[in-house]
PDB file of C-alpha atoms in Angstrom:
ATOM      1  CA  HIS H   1     -50.617  16.230  -0.971  1.00 57.00           C
ATOM      2  CA  VAL H   2     -48.262  16.748  -3.898  1.00 63.00           C
ATOM      3  CA  ARG H   3     -45.952  18.834  -1.663  1.00 65.00           C
ATOM      4  CA  GLU H   4     -45.481  15.887   0.716  1.00 66.00           C
ATOM      5  CA  ARG H   5     -45.325  12.920  -1.646  1.00 68.00           C
ATOM      6  CA  GLY H   6     -41.589  13.039  -2.151  1.00 70.00           C
ATOM      7  CA  VAL H   7     -40.977  12.275   1.513  1.00 74.00           C
ATOM      8  CA  PHE H   8     -43.515   9.477   1.348  1.00 76.00           C
ATOM      9  CA  SER H   9     -41.663   8.018  -1.639  1.00 75.00           C
ATOM     10  CA  GLY H  10     -38.925   7.319   0.891  1.00 80.00           C
ATOM     11  CA  ILE H  11     -41.332   4.883   2.520  1.00 81.00           C
ATOM     12  CA  PHE H  12     -41.701   3.224  -0.887  1.00 76.00           C
ATOM     13  CA  GLY H  13     -37.911   2.918  -1.037  1.00 78.00           C
ATOM     14  CA  VAL H  14     -37.835   1.355   2.426  1.00 85.00           C
ATOM     15  CA  MET H  15     -40.456  -1.194   1.344  1.00 84.00           C
ATOM     16  CA  ILE H  16     -38.554  -2.131  -1.816  1.00 82.00           C
ATOM     17  CA  SER H  17     -35.219  -2.432  -0.049  1.00 88.00           C
ATOM     18  CA  THR H  18     -36.642  -4.470   2.822  1.00 90.00           C
ATOM     19  CA  GLY H  19     -37.989  -6.924   0.267  1.00 89.00           C
ATOM     20  CA  LEU H  20     -34.533  -7.155  -1.293  1.00 89.00           C
ATOM     21  CA  PHE H  21     -33.032  -7.961   2.111  1.00 92.00           C
ATOM     22  CA  LEU H  22     -35.598 -10.720   2.612  1.00 91.00           C
ATOM     23  CA  ALA H  23     -35.028 -12.088  -0.902  1.00 89.00           C
ATOM     24  CA  PHE H  24     -31.231 -12.102  -0.956  1.00 89.00           C
ATOM     25  CA  ASP H  25     -30.219 -12.654   2.675  1.00 90.00           C
ATOM     26  CA  VAL H  26     -33.128 -14.104   4.635  1.00 90.00           C
ATOM     27  CA  ASN H  27     -34.153 -16.571   1.920  1.00 89.00           C
ATOM     28  CA  GLU H  28     -30.564 -17.783   1.660  1.00 88.00           C
ATOM     29  CA  ARG H  29     -30.426 -18.278   5.421  1.00 89.00           C
ATOM     30  CA  ILE H  30     -33.732 -20.175   5.325  1.00 89.00           C
ATOM     31  CA  LEU H  31     -32.278 -22.472   2.675  1.00 88.00           C
ATOM     32  CA  HIS H  32     -29.086 -23.067   4.665  1.00 87.00           C
ATOM     33  CA  TYR H  33     -31.080 -23.711   7.855  1.00 88.00           C
ATOM     34  CA  PHE H  34     -33.150 -26.505   6.346  1.00 88.00           C
ATOM     35  CA  GLN H  35     -30.165 -27.995   4.540  1.00 86.00           C
ATOM     36  CA  ALA H  36     -28.191 -28.017   7.816  1.00 86.00           C
ATOM     37  CA  HIS H  37     -31.054 -29.901   9.508  1.00 83.00           C
ATOM     38  CA  GLY H  38     -31.022 -32.717   6.982  1.00 83.00           C
ATOM     39  CA  VAL H  39     -33.770 -31.564   4.622  1.00 83.00           C
ATOM     40  CA  PRO H  40     -32.810 -32.661   1.070  1.00 79.00           C
ATOM     41  CA  GLY H  41     -32.102 -30.073  -1.606  1.00 74.00           C
ATOM     42  CA  VAL H  42     -35.454 -29.775  -3.379  1.00 81.00           C
ATOM     43  CA  GLU H  43     -37.456 -29.959  -0.151  1.00 83.00           C
ATOM     44  CA  ALA H  44     -35.306 -27.239   1.421  1.00 83.00           C
ATOM     45  CA  THR H  45     -35.752 -25.032  -1.642  1.00 87.00           C
ATOM     46  CA  ARG H  46     -39.536 -25.169  -1.294  1.00 87.00           C
ATOM     47  CA  TRP H  47     -39.323 -23.185   1.941  1.00 85.00           C
ATOM     48  CA  VAL H  48     -37.740 -20.343   0.004  1.00 87.00           C
ATOM     49  CA  PHE H  49     -41.150 -20.044  -1.690  1.00 89.00           C
ATOM     50  CA  PHE H  50     -43.367 -20.991   1.248  1.00 89.00           C
ATOM     51  CA  ALA H  51     -41.939 -18.294   3.545  1.00 88.00           C
ATOM     52  CA  PRO H  52     -42.730 -15.359   1.189  1.00 89.00           C
ATOM     53  CA  ALA H  53     -46.164 -16.857   0.507  1.00 92.00           C
ATOM     54  CA  LEU H  54     -46.950 -16.857   4.230  1.00 93.00           C
ATOM     55  CA  LEU H  55     -45.765 -13.261   4.505  1.00 91.00           C
ATOM     56  CA  LEU H  56     -47.931 -12.233   1.544  1.00 92.00           C
ATOM     57  CA  ALA H  57     -50.961 -13.900   3.114  1.00 95.00           C
ATOM     58  CA  ALA H  58     -50.363 -12.008   6.359  1.00 95.00           C
ATOM     59  CA  PHE H  59     -50.117  -8.681   4.548  1.00 91.00           C
ATOM     60  CA  PHE H  60     -53.223  -9.469   2.495  1.00 94.00           C
ATOM     61  CA  LEU H  61     -55.208  -9.781   5.710  1.00 94.00           C
ATOM     62  CA  LEU H  62     -53.572  -6.678   7.174  1.00 92.00           C
ATOM     63  CA  GLU H  63     -54.358  -4.530   4.138  1.00 89.00           C
ATOM     64  CA  ALA H  64     -57.878  -5.915   3.776  1.00 89.00           C
ATOM     65  CA  VAL H  65     -58.609  -4.634   7.280  1.00 88.00           C
ATOM     66  CA  LEU H  66     -56.601  -1.398   7.413  1.00 87.00           C
ATOM     67  CA  LEU H  67     -56.190  -0.076   3.859  1.00 82.00           C
ATOM     68  CA  LYS H  68     -58.684   2.610   2.769  1.00 78.00           C
ATOM     69  CA  ASP H  69     -59.262   4.388  -0.536  1.00 76.00           C
ATOM     70  CA  VAL H  70     -59.681   7.957   0.745  1.00 74.00           C
ATOM     71  CA  PRO H  71     -58.823   9.779   3.999  1.00 75.00           C
ATOM     72  CA  SER H  72     -62.484  10.060   5.040  1.00 77.00           C
ATOM     73  CA  GLN H  73     -62.775   6.268   5.176  1.00 76.00           C
ATOM     74  CA  ALA H  74     -59.948   6.250   7.725  1.00 75.00           C
ATOM     75  CA  GLY H  75     -61.480   8.967   9.887  1.00 77.00           C
ATOM     76  CA  PHE H  76     -59.663  11.950   8.374  1.00 74.00           C
ATOM     77  CA  LYS H  77     -60.800  14.918   6.321  1.00 78.00           C
ATOM     78  CA  ASP H  78     -60.623  14.626   2.522  1.00 67.00           C
ATOM     79  CA  PHE H  79     -58.512  17.307   0.814  1.00 62.00           C
ATOM     80  CA  ASP H  80     -57.415  18.458  -2.623  1.00 61.00           C
ATOM     81  CA  THR H  81     -54.121  16.720  -3.428  1.00 60.00           C
ATOM     82  CA  GLY H  82     -52.903  19.476  -5.769  1.00 57.00           C
ATOM     83  CA  ASP H  83     -51.953  17.057  -8.555  1.00 53.00           C
ATOM     84  CA  ALA H  84     -53.189  16.586 -12.116  1.00 51.00           C
ATOM     85  CA  SER H  85     -56.596  15.408 -10.866  1.00 55.00           C
ATOM     86  CA  SER H  86     -57.391  18.669  -9.038  1.00 57.00           C
ATOM     87  CA  GLY H  87     -60.545  20.273 -10.408  1.00 53.00           C
ATOM     88  CA  GLU H  88     -61.785  17.132 -12.166  1.00 56.00           C
ATOM     89  CA  GLU H  89     -65.282  15.776 -11.723  1.00 57.00           C
ATOM     90  CA  GLU H  90     -65.741  13.090  -9.099  1.00 60.00           C
ATOM     91  CA  SER H  91     -67.201  10.556 -11.554  1.00 63.00           C
ATOM     92  CA  GLN H  92     -64.812   7.861 -12.766  1.00 70.00           C
ATOM     93  CA  PRO H  93     -63.897   8.381 -16.456  1.00 70.00           C
ATOM     94  CA  PRO H  94     -64.029   5.453 -18.919  1.00 76.00           C
ATOM     95  CA  ILE H  95     -60.927   3.270 -18.883  1.00 76.00           C
ATOM     96  CA  PHE H  96     -60.002   4.139 -22.474  1.00 78.00           C
ATOM     97  CA  ASP H  97     -60.084   7.841 -21.611  1.00 77.00           C
ATOM     98  CA  VAL H  98     -57.690   7.163 -18.740  1.00 77.00           C
ATOM     99  CA  LEU H  99     -55.376   5.146 -21.006  1.00 82.00           C
ATOM    100  CA  ARG H 100     -55.432   7.840 -23.688  1.00 83.00           C
ATOM    101  CA  LYS H 101     -54.591  10.493 -21.115  1.00 80.00           C
ATOM    102  CA  ILE H 102     -51.685   8.484 -19.705  1.00 81.00           C
ATOM    103  CA  LEU H 103     -50.275   7.256 -23.032  1.00 83.00           C
ATOM    104  CA  THR H 104     -50.304  10.740 -24.581  1.00 84.00           C
ATOM    105  CA  HIS H 105     -48.937  12.622 -21.572  1.00 85.00           C
ATOM    106  CA  PRO H 106     -45.469  13.878 -22.601  1.00 89.00           C
ATOM    107  CA  VAL H 107     -44.040  13.868 -19.066  1.00 89.00           C
ATOM    108  CA  ILE H 108     -45.264  10.361 -18.284  1.00 90.00           C
ATOM    109  CA  LEU H 109     -43.806   9.066 -21.556  1.00 92.00           C
ATOM    110  CA  VAL H 110     -40.398  10.531 -20.676  1.00 94.00           C
ATOM    111  CA  ILE H 111     -40.622   9.032 -17.180  1.00 93.00           C
ATOM    112  CA  ALA H 112     -41.384   5.651 -18.753  1.00 93.00           C
ATOM    113  CA  LEU H 113     -38.217   5.847 -20.862  1.00 95.00           C
ATOM    114  CA  VAL H 114     -36.172   6.899 -17.828  1.00 96.00           C
ATOM    115  CA  GLU H 115     -37.556   3.961 -15.885  1.00 95.00           C
ATOM    116  CA  PHE H 116     -36.572   1.611 -18.701  1.00 97.00           C
ATOM    117  CA  CYS H 117     -33.004   2.779 -18.061  1.00 97.00           C
ATOM    118  CA  THR H 118     -33.583   2.307 -14.324  1.00 96.00           C
ATOM    119  CA  GLY H 119     -34.598  -1.301 -14.937  1.00 95.00           C
ATOM    120  CA  VAL H 120     -31.430  -1.920 -16.931  1.00 97.00           C
ATOM    121  CA  ILE H 121     -29.112  -0.399 -14.314  1.00 97.00           C
ATOM    122  CA  ARG H 122     -30.894  -1.594 -11.172  1.00 94.00           C
ATOM    123  CA  ASN H 123     -31.001  -5.238 -12.107  1.00 94.00           C
ATOM    124  CA  GLY H 124     -27.763  -4.964 -14.028  1.00 96.00           C
ATOM    125  CA  VAL H 125     -26.159  -4.290 -10.649  1.00 95.00           C
ATOM    126  CA  MET H 126     -28.343  -6.214  -8.190  1.00 93.00           C
ATOM    127  CA  HIS H 127     -28.334  -9.522 -10.031  1.00 93.00           C
ATOM    128  CA  TRP H 128     -24.951  -9.520 -11.716  1.00 96.00           C
ATOM    129  CA  PHE H 129     -22.694  -8.229  -8.945  1.00 96.00           C
ATOM    130  CA  LYS H 130     -23.488 -11.218  -6.735  1.00 93.00           C
ATOM    131  CA  ILE H 131     -22.715 -13.595  -9.623  1.00 95.00           C
ATOM    132  CA  PHE H 132     -19.456 -11.735 -10.271  1.00 96.00           C
ATOM    133  CA  ALA H 133     -18.532 -11.907  -6.570  1.00 95.00           C
ATOM    134  CA  LYS H 134     -19.210 -15.652  -6.405  1.00 93.00           C
ATOM    135  CA  GLU H 135     -16.926 -16.248  -9.375  1.00 93.00           C
ATOM    136  CA  HIS H 136     -14.108 -14.464  -7.534  1.00 93.00           C
ATOM    137  CA  ILE H 137     -14.783 -16.414  -4.328  1.00 93.00           C
ATOM    138  CA  LYS H 138     -14.606 -19.696  -6.261  1.00 91.00           C
ATOM    139  CA  ALA H 139     -11.266 -18.529  -7.648  1.00 89.00           C
ATOM    140  CA  GLY H 140      -9.947 -18.238  -4.079  1.00 86.00           C
ATOM    141  CA  MET H 141     -10.396 -14.498  -3.552  1.00 85.00           C
ATOM    142  CA  THR H 142     -11.992 -13.337  -0.288  1.00 82.00           C
ATOM    143  CA  GLY H 143     -11.978  -9.956   1.462  1.00 81.00           C
ATOM    144  CA  GLY H 144     -14.472  -7.576  -0.099  1.00 90.00           C
ATOM    145  CA  TRP H 145     -15.936 -10.267  -2.341  1.00 94.00           C
ATOM    146  CA  THR H 146     -16.934 -12.479   0.597  1.00 93.00           C
ATOM    147  CA  TYR H 147     -18.315  -9.609   2.662  1.00 92.00           C
ATOM    148  CA  ALA H 148     -20.429  -8.228  -0.178  1.00 92.00           C
ATOM    149  CA  ASN H 149     -21.691 -11.666  -1.182  1.00 91.00           C
ATOM    150  CA  ASP H 150     -22.693 -12.597   2.382  1.00 90.00           C
ATOM    151  CA  ASN H 151     -24.356  -9.240   3.092  1.00 92.00           C
ATOM    152  CA  TRP H 152     -25.684  -8.272  -0.331  1.00 94.00           C
ATOM    153  CA  GLY H 153     -29.306  -8.059   0.814  1.00 93.00           C
ATOM    154  CA  LEU H 154     -28.353  -5.913   3.813  1.00 94.00           C
ATOM    155  CA  MET H 155     -26.317  -3.598   1.589  1.00 95.00           C
ATOM    156  CA  LEU H 156     -29.261  -3.210  -0.786  1.00 94.00           C
ATOM    157  CA  MET H 157     -31.632  -2.525   2.105  1.00 94.00           C
ATOM    158  CA  VAL H 158     -29.421   0.244   3.490  1.00 94.00           C
ATOM    159  CA  ALA H 159     -28.920   1.641  -0.017  1.00 94.00           C
ATOM    160  CA  GLY H 160     -32.662   1.656  -0.657  1.00 92.00           C
ATOM    161  CA  ILE H 161     -33.480   3.402   2.610  1.00 92.00           C
ATOM    162  CA  VAL H 162     -30.800   6.058   2.064  1.00 93.00           C
ATOM    163  CA  GLY H 163     -31.660   6.562  -1.607  1.00 92.00           C
ATOM    164  CA  GLY H 164     -35.417   6.649  -1.105  1.00 89.00           C
ATOM    165  CA  MET H 165     -35.360   9.102   1.792  1.00 90.00           C
ATOM    166  CA  PHE H 166     -32.700  11.302   0.181  1.00 91.00           C
ATOM    167  CA  ALA H 167     -34.540  11.569  -3.145  1.00 89.00           C
ATOM    168  CA  GLY H 168     -37.888  12.289  -1.521  1.00 87.00           C
ATOM    169  CA  ILE H 169     -36.677  14.901   0.951  1.00 88.00           C
ATOM    170  CA  VAL H 170     -34.538  16.710  -1.641  1.00 89.00           C
ATOM    171  CA  SER H 171     -37.433  16.752  -4.112  1.00 87.00           C
ATOM    172  CA  ASP H 172     -39.924  18.231  -1.640  1.00 85.00           C
ATOM    173  CA  LYS H 173     -37.681  20.555   0.360  1.00 87.00           C
ATOM    174  CA  PHE H 174     -35.258  21.908  -2.257  1.00 87.00           C
ATOM    175  CA  PHE H 175     -37.024  21.590  -5.626  1.00 85.00           C
ATOM    176  CA  GLN H 176     -40.633  22.491  -4.720  1.00 82.00           C
ATOM    177  CA  SER H 177     -41.790  18.900  -5.313  1.00 78.00           C
ATOM    178  CA  ARG H 178     -40.265  18.711  -8.781  1.00 86.00           C
ATOM    179  CA  ARG H 179     -39.090  15.126  -9.197  1.00 88.00           C
ATOM    180  CA  ALA H 180     -36.689  15.377 -12.140  1.00 91.00           C
ATOM    181  CA  PRO H 181     -33.905  17.412 -10.438  1.00 93.00           C
ATOM    182  CA  ALA H 182     -33.545  14.975  -7.531  1.00 92.00           C
ATOM    183  CA  ALA H 183     -33.707  11.992  -9.888  1.00 94.00           C
ATOM    184  CA  GLY H 184     -31.262  13.708 -12.247  1.00 95.00           C
ATOM    185  CA  PHE H 185     -28.677  14.188  -9.506  1.00 96.00           C
ATOM    186  CA  LEU H 186     -28.910  10.493  -8.637  1.00 96.00           C
ATOM    187  CA  TYR H 187     -28.613   9.491 -12.296  1.00 97.00           C
ATOM    188  CA  ALA H 188     -25.506  11.657 -12.694  1.00 97.00           C
ATOM    189  CA  ALA H 189     -23.961  10.013  -9.626  1.00 97.00           C
ATOM    190  CA  ALA H 190     -24.836   6.577 -11.020  1.00 97.00           C
ATOM    191  CA  PHE H 191     -23.172   7.456 -14.334  1.00 98.00           C
ATOM    192  CA  PHE H 192     -19.869   8.425 -12.690  1.00 97.00           C
ATOM    193  CA  ALA H 193     -20.015   5.389 -10.386  1.00 97.00           C
ATOM    194  CA  THR H 194     -20.466   3.177 -13.450  1.00 97.00           C
ATOM    195  CA  LEU H 195     -17.415   4.712 -15.120  1.00 97.00           C
ATOM    196  CA  LEU H 196     -15.380   4.137 -11.949  1.00 97.00           C
ATOM    197  CA  MET H 197     -16.347   0.463 -12.030  1.00 97.00           C
ATOM    198  CA  ILE H 198     -14.116   0.001 -15.077  1.00 96.00           C
ATOM    199  CA  PRO H 199     -10.717   0.569 -13.373  1.00 96.00           C
ATOM    200  CA  PHE H 200     -11.840  -1.052 -10.083  1.00 96.00           C
ATOM    201  CA  LEU H 201     -13.505  -4.124 -11.565  1.00 95.00           C
ATOM    202  CA  GLN H 202     -11.127  -6.568  -9.863  1.00 93.00           C
ATOM    203  CA  ASN H 203     -11.088  -4.846  -6.447  1.00 94.00           C
ATOM    204  CA  GLY H 204     -13.747  -6.387  -4.208  1.00 93.00           C
ATOM    205  CA  TRP H 205     -13.953  -3.583  -1.651  1.00 95.00           C
ATOM    206  CA  ALA H 206     -13.911  -0.730  -4.177  1.00 96.00           C
ATOM    207  CA  LEU H 207     -16.378  -2.398  -6.527  1.00 96.00           C
ATOM    208  CA  GLY H 208     -18.643  -3.272  -3.611  1.00 95.00           C
ATOM    209  CA  PHE H 209     -18.710   0.393  -2.584  1.00 96.00           C
ATOM    210  CA  LEU H 210     -19.430   1.557  -6.136  1.00 97.00           C
ATOM    211  CA  VAL H 211     -22.341  -0.816  -6.672  1.00 97.00           C
ATOM    212  CA  PHE H 212     -23.647   0.223  -3.242  1.00 96.00           C
ATOM    213  CA  VAL H 213     -23.646   3.857  -4.435  1.00 96.00           C
ATOM    214  CA  MET H 214     -25.350   2.839  -7.680  1.00 96.00           C
ATOM    215  CA  SER H 215     -28.010   0.983  -5.699  1.00 95.00           C
ATOM    216  CA  ILE H 216     -28.664   4.133  -3.644  1.00 95.00           C
ATOM    217  CA  CYS H 217     -29.165   6.019  -6.897  1.00 95.00           C
ATOM    218  CA  VAL H 218     -31.410   3.620  -8.795  1.00 94.00           C
ATOM    219  CA  ILE H 219     -33.651   2.685  -5.846  1.00 92.00           C
ATOM    220  CA  GLY H 220     -34.033   6.369  -4.996  1.00 91.00           C
ATOM    221  CA  VAL H 221     -34.968   7.184  -8.590  1.00 92.00           C
ATOM    222  CA  HIS H 222     -37.352   4.243  -8.841  1.00 90.00           C
ATOM    223  CA  GLY H 223     -39.242   5.244  -5.703  1.00 86.00           C
ATOM    224  CA  LEU H 224     -39.432   8.886  -6.740  1.00 88.00           C
ATOM    225  CA  LEU H 225     -40.572   8.289 -10.323  1.00 88.00           C
ATOM    226  CA  SER H 226     -42.642   5.104 -10.145  1.00 83.00           C
ATOM    227  CA  GLY H 227     -44.025   5.792  -6.686  1.00 75.00           C
ATOM    228  CA  THR H 228     -44.485   9.574  -6.733  1.00 80.00           C
ATOM    229  CA  ALA H 229     -44.263  11.209 -10.164  1.00 79.00           C
ATOM    230  CA  THR H 230     -46.880   8.775 -11.455  1.00 78.00           C
ATOM    231  CA  MET H 231     -49.350  10.069  -8.859  1.00 76.00           C
ATOM    232  CA  ASP H 232     -48.408  13.683  -9.594  1.00 76.00           C
ATOM    233  CA  PHE H 233     -48.982  13.521 -13.344  1.00 78.00           C
ATOM    234  CA  GLY H 234     -51.442  10.631 -13.553  1.00 72.00           C
ATOM    235  CA  GLY H 235     -53.763  12.215 -11.017  1.00 69.00           C
ATOM    236  CA  ARG H 236     -55.921  10.421  -8.501  1.00 68.00           C
ATOM    237  CA  LYS H 237     -57.955   8.672 -11.216  1.00 70.00           C
ATOM    238  CA  GLY H 238     -55.015   7.650 -13.365  1.00 74.00           C
ATOM    239  CA  ALA H 239     -52.271   6.968 -10.824  1.00 75.00           C
ATOM    240  CA  ALA H 240     -52.659   3.188 -10.778  1.00 79.00           C
ATOM    241  CA  THR H 241     -52.668   3.008 -14.585  1.00 83.00           C
ATOM    242  CA  ALA H 242     -49.597   5.241 -14.777  1.00 83.00           C
ATOM    243  CA  VAL H 243     -47.770   3.122 -12.198  1.00 84.00           C
ATOM    244  CA  GLY H 244     -48.603  -0.049 -14.123  1.00 87.00           C
ATOM    245  CA  ILE H 245     -47.325   1.344 -17.410  1.00 88.00           C
ATOM    246  CA  ILE H 246     -44.152   2.833 -15.949  1.00 89.00           C
ATOM    247  CA  ASP H 247     -43.367  -0.266 -13.890  1.00 89.00           C
ATOM    248  CA  GLY H 248     -43.862  -2.228 -17.090  1.00 92.00           C
ATOM    249  CA  PHE H 249     -41.041  -0.220 -18.647  1.00 94.00           C
ATOM    250  CA  VAL H 250     -38.862  -0.956 -15.599  1.00 94.00           C
ATOM    251  CA  TYR H 251     -39.267  -4.672 -16.146  1.00 94.00           C
ATOM    252  CA  LEU H 252     -38.883  -4.300 -19.892  1.00 96.00           C
ATOM    253  CA  GLY H 253     -35.460  -2.879 -19.065  1.00 96.00           C
ATOM    254  CA  THR H 254     -34.908  -5.763 -16.655  1.00 95.00           C
ATOM    255  CA  GLY H 255     -35.619  -8.289 -19.380  1.00 96.00           C
ATOM    256  CA  PHE H 256     -33.405  -6.483 -21.866  1.00 97.00           C
ATOM    257  CA  GLN H 257     -30.391  -6.391 -19.541  1.00 97.00           C
ATOM    258  CA  SER H 258     -30.880 -10.048 -18.610  1.00 96.00           C
ATOM    259  CA  LEU H 259     -30.528 -11.087 -22.235  1.00 96.00           C
ATOM    260  CA  ALA H 260     -27.748  -8.632 -23.028  1.00 97.00           C
ATOM    261  CA  LEU H 261     -25.599  -9.188 -19.931  1.00 97.00           C
ATOM    262  CA  GLY H 262     -26.228 -12.912 -20.061  1.00 95.00           C
ATOM    263  CA  TYR H 263     -24.498 -12.845 -23.432  1.00 96.00           C
ATOM    264  CA  ILE H 264     -21.829 -10.262 -22.567  1.00 96.00           C
ATOM    265  CA  THR H 265     -20.652 -11.663 -19.227  1.00 95.00           C
ATOM    266  CA  THR H 266     -20.093 -15.168 -20.587  1.00 94.00           C
ATOM    267  CA  ARG H 267     -17.509 -13.658 -22.909  1.00 93.00           C
ATOM    268  CA  ASN H 268     -15.843 -10.850 -20.973  1.00 94.00           C
ATOM    269  CA  TRP H 269     -16.889  -9.229 -17.676  1.00 96.00           C
ATOM    270  CA  ASP H 270     -14.908  -6.110 -18.629  1.00 96.00           C
ATOM    271  CA  TYR H 271     -17.857  -5.017 -20.774  1.00 96.00           C
ATOM    272  CA  TRP H 272     -20.350  -5.205 -17.876  1.00 97.00           C
ATOM    273  CA  PRO H 273     -19.936  -1.557 -16.723  1.00 97.00           C
ATOM    274  CA  VAL H 274     -19.386  -0.445 -20.317  1.00 97.00           C
ATOM    275  CA  PHE H 275     -22.867  -1.775 -21.122  1.00 97.00           C
ATOM    276  CA  LEU H 276     -24.471  -0.020 -18.122  1.00 97.00           C
ATOM    277  CA  ALA H 277     -22.873   3.431 -18.508  1.00 97.00           C
ATOM    278  CA  PRO H 278     -24.821   4.625 -21.596  1.00 97.00           C
ATOM    279  CA  PHE H 279     -28.149   3.914 -19.900  1.00 98.00           C
ATOM    280  CA  ALA H 280     -27.147   6.057 -16.915  1.00 97.00           C
ATOM    281  CA  LEU H 281     -26.243   8.902 -19.276  1.00 97.00           C
ATOM    282  CA  ILE H 282     -29.427   8.503 -21.345  1.00 97.00           C
ATOM    283  CA  GLY H 283     -31.556   8.523 -18.189  1.00 97.00           C
ATOM    284  CA  PHE H 284     -29.919  11.769 -17.047  1.00 97.00           C
ATOM    285  CA  LEU H 285     -30.408  13.446 -20.445  1.00 97.00           C
ATOM    286  CA  LEU H 286     -34.064  12.411 -20.534  1.00 97.00           C
ATOM    287  CA  LEU H 287     -34.605  13.922 -17.088  1.00 96.00           C
ATOM    288  CA  LEU H 288     -33.265  17.245 -18.389  1.00 96.00           C
ATOM    289  CA  ARG H 289     -36.283  17.342 -20.727  1.00 94.00           C
ATOM    290  CA  ILE H 290     -38.704  17.363 -17.778  1.00 92.00           C
ATOM    291  CA  TRP H 291     -36.466  19.252 -15.317  1.00 92.00           C
ATOM    292  CA  HIS H 292     -39.084  21.921 -14.542  1.00 89.00           C
ATOM    293  CA  ALA H 293     -42.184  19.767 -14.970  1.00 85.00           C
ATOM    294  CA  LYS H 294     -44.872  19.972 -12.293  1.00 81.00           C
ATOM    295  CA  PRO H 295     -48.480  18.733 -12.434  1.00 74.00           C
ATOM    296  CA  GLN H 296     -50.980  21.261 -13.735  1.00 70.00           C
ATOM    297  CA  PRO H 297     -54.290  21.082 -11.831  1.00 64.00           C
ATOM    298  CA  ARG H 298     -57.463  21.888 -13.759  1.00 58.00           C
ATOM    299  CA  ALA H 299     -58.500  24.142 -10.893  1.00 53.00           C
ATOM    300  CA  LYS H 300     -56.539  25.953  -8.224  1.00 55.00           C
ATOM    301  CA  PRO H 301     -56.010  23.410  -5.428  1.00 50.00           C
ATOM    302  CA  VAL H 302     -57.345  24.078  -1.972  1.00 48.00           C
ATOM    303  CA  PRO H 303     -54.409  24.895   0.343  1.00 51.00           C
ATOM    304  CA  ILE H 304     -53.622  22.283   2.955  1.00 48.00           C
ATOM    305  CA  GLU H 305     -53.304  23.272   6.568  1.00 50.00           C
ATOM    306  CA  THR H 306     -49.848  23.549   8.070  1.00 46.00           C
ATOM    307  CA  GLU H 307     -48.768  23.572  11.679  1.00 46.00           C
ATOM    308  CA  GLU H 308     -48.599  27.400  11.535  1.00 45.00           C
ATOM    309  CA  ASP H 309     -52.250  27.583  10.424  1.00 46.00           C
ATOM    310  CA  ILE H 310     -53.536  25.503  13.337  1.00 45.00           C
TER     311      ILE H 310
END
């Protein structure tokens, strides 16, 4: 139900952050393991791709057996979700009608622009901090740089779990399942953390803490907007399309920051946080436009049972 989805977006955050831990830390350990046992460079690298492929195959089988489309297929009672699809006919609308609905929805369009900023900031931190840390380690600096570099995946996993659960719980419990206020708070925190990066850019421990805070913010926002708000405003019949479009904007932002920071950081790392800060501010200002937005069902949703009703 729409009143519970924020909390479930925390699960989405856990999934994302666990994948980051596997990608950054576990894959690196797999590579080092095979290299230490005499496997040549290219052959050892192949296992960095084989291991995720095996995991994907296992989850394909798991989901093929366990994943269901509606609660009744899993032995539960179907219920009205209270989102934008409430009151609609059960028949599936034509795909172009779904696309028109999604692409002309003012709230979804704002969310897409916010998620473009999320893509810039998220990958602008996740990918570039580790490169920055390695450059300092090569220059003979250790301390915070070494710790963050060796445990970057673990830090991102913890950040994702904290950010995802915080955003979801705050959205459901304090803002009546409005997503923008919780996301806006995280964007504001990310903006100030980005500004603080500027004076602490050469301090490994301080910078590591700041990018950890920023990771909490952007993973929390991503789970809440891409994983939850899309279902709220896209409705049951348009949720997948909305997720695809909004995630597309996330990776459009990812591509943009890759080109921009690839150019900027080869000239002067001082402009790294300066580049990120405006996107944090823009994301916050965009969220102000949809601060009070909630899905409008076509019919009054059927109330869900609570523990007090049973």
